[in-house]
């Protein structure tokens, strides 16, 4: 073999190995620092509802639940909207309008998270504060609404690409059968594209769980169980940011790394599920 | 409804931010040229944050680009079967890892260095650059892979069928045809690096660091400035600076985004 | 170099090629002679393109596995090209290939020939230009494009592009030529022009041409092999191609 051939191969292999090593390194560092907590008996304390660092209680259960509530709320906001936008863009809306909406959604995915947070903090939050007594405005509802809008483009764009692929294969058949556009979308194309749509929803979910800024800026960050939509919550991601920023003791750090591990595993679970779904139904929705 | 919300948001920022747009927003009371060259510190302008973001993004892109390109080419040209599936899975995992976890990773590196052979290690510009590079790496990999795989098969086979080496094939046949796609992806990745806040939050951003002094020092950044002002503004003028910063950041990411789309649109026209 | 006598240049034994779980070629054994075009016939998916791409190991690029033996007569001796230590780059330079659709690089006409030539041969600028002139003459392109070599290659007509591809591969001075349905993407007239060129060049190069049209094979070939689901089912010579064509028409199994 020529020397340059071998050399260029080595270069590409190295780049690929370094890239894969990044994932391993992230994982290894998280586990390395979280291990004392996970291996020792402290994880029971970790899963308690108590977060009182000054009395050596490091329960992160409120944050786990907070993340869950917030994510579910965001999904409840985003999914119906996304379904509507997908339908509108894939044939229900008039052509130019559909194109414009699609371009707009694309553009939305480029708006910085922190801008959403900043604007909401000075519009939505005061609005909630003045209209619902007893609330500071920094609450589950505010964060959920904005987070819903944040993950909307993710869901719409991935979902639309799945729909379009199915549409190319089936729309002529549907027209030939005499189905109207609405009928074919609802009865044929949506069901046929479900693996891609599922992947879209899952990736949106992952995005919502992993987002830090919205929760940090809008959710109030009190480590408690929310009693209503207007209560303040703290998510896992915001928890990490707050604890690392305020620099408390090393025990608190460990709980943070446990939280990091948990987030990494959630991402991995979503990732593998999406991979499986696409592998199994690869014919209709390969990559996205 | 979505349209209303987005347009409302954009309009609100333009309205609030447009009012304060001007040299004073960037440099405060300091004279512009002296401030840009760093002779005069800027106290109530966002120029240091802009400079910090610029340096940070360049650093991250410079670090991520060679590996991202290499890995993308590996996936598109060399990798087959199981190895390809595994590598793809790793890259997907990297892409879906929350950015705060990436920040935590940087923080953990510093803790690790402190415990082992560098007790004086502290969060810094270099660390943030590395973490952001890891964050945008998967975007560059995917963009490269997609751009190369979008070249028709017979075009990709020119090089091998003429007996060119892999390197000659990449340089003379593949990269010229994929460069636009790769460029579009890189611009998107840069936009991603410019807007991310969670990573730098944990890896050394400081509210009043001034211009970045070196890769081992603290720095300011635009998205962090916005976050910080939202939480701790003291008076109306600081709030206005916050809106101004929002507008600047939005204009930055939007222009990156639009140019990336424009480039990609051009490619679609070339191949169809 | 003119090939006067019929000499064998290709020999395969039990050649099996597969992609993942799919078998594309299933135990192909054949021998072909130089001195005239050898056609590979068959329907799409019958394995003829795969067979062609085995001969310059291009299937390796697409992750295929290959078993059996393939010998090519090059440099005055038989080479086992499936041997693990085969120098692939060298092999591919000696075995030239033209694809079904013209695949020019998006650069000028001249560069399409000069860039690969300089990279693989290491010749000087002058020699490269001389070689380019020669191959453009050979492919009858010089009169048509000789005065506008700096224009983009993609501005040429389909037939000209395909001839430029042929010229590009001739410039590397191959010893064997492989053509994969070289006229499939062209109109009738441009296709005929290429066919004439091929017949002319078959006096100098051993040549394998994939075709899905028996009529074309009848015009071109000294000999032909008919592929069906990964196997060679007929070996035909000049005389029997016509008979086979008729039979297929009568039994209705031709395309």
Coordinates of C-alpha atoms in Angstrom, one line a residue, chain C residues 98-104 139 141 156-168 179-186 194:
Chain C
X98 CA -16.4 4.4 -17.7
X99 CA -19.8 4.6 -15.9
X100 CA -23.3 4.5 -17.0
X101 CA -23.8 8.2 -16.5
X102 CA -21.0 10.7 -17.3
X103 CA -19.4 11.6 -14.1
X104 CA -17.2 14.6 -14.7
X139 CA -12.0 10.2 -28.6
X141 CA -13.1 15.4 -29.0
X156 CA -20.7 19.8 -22.8
X157 CA -23.5 17.6 -24.3
X158 CA -24.1 14.2 -22.8
X159 CA -22.3 12.4 -25.5
X160 CA -19.3 14.7 -25.3
X161 CA -19.2 14.3 -21.5
X162 CA -19.2 10.5 -21.9
X163 CA -16.4 10.7 -24.4
X164 CA -14.5 13.0 -22.1
X165 CA -14.9 10.4 -19.3
X166 CA -13.4 7.9 -21.7
X167 CA -10.6 10.2 -22.6
X168 CA -9.9 10.8 -18.9
X179 CA -17.6 0.2 -19.7
X180 CA -20.8 0.0 -17.8
X181 CA -23.7 0.7 -20.2
X182 CA -21.8 3.6 -21.7
X183 CA -24.7 4.6 -24.0
X184 CA -27.6 4.1 -21.6
X185 CA -28.0 7.8 -20.7
X186 CA -27.5 9.1 -24.2
X194 CA -19.7 6.1 -28.9

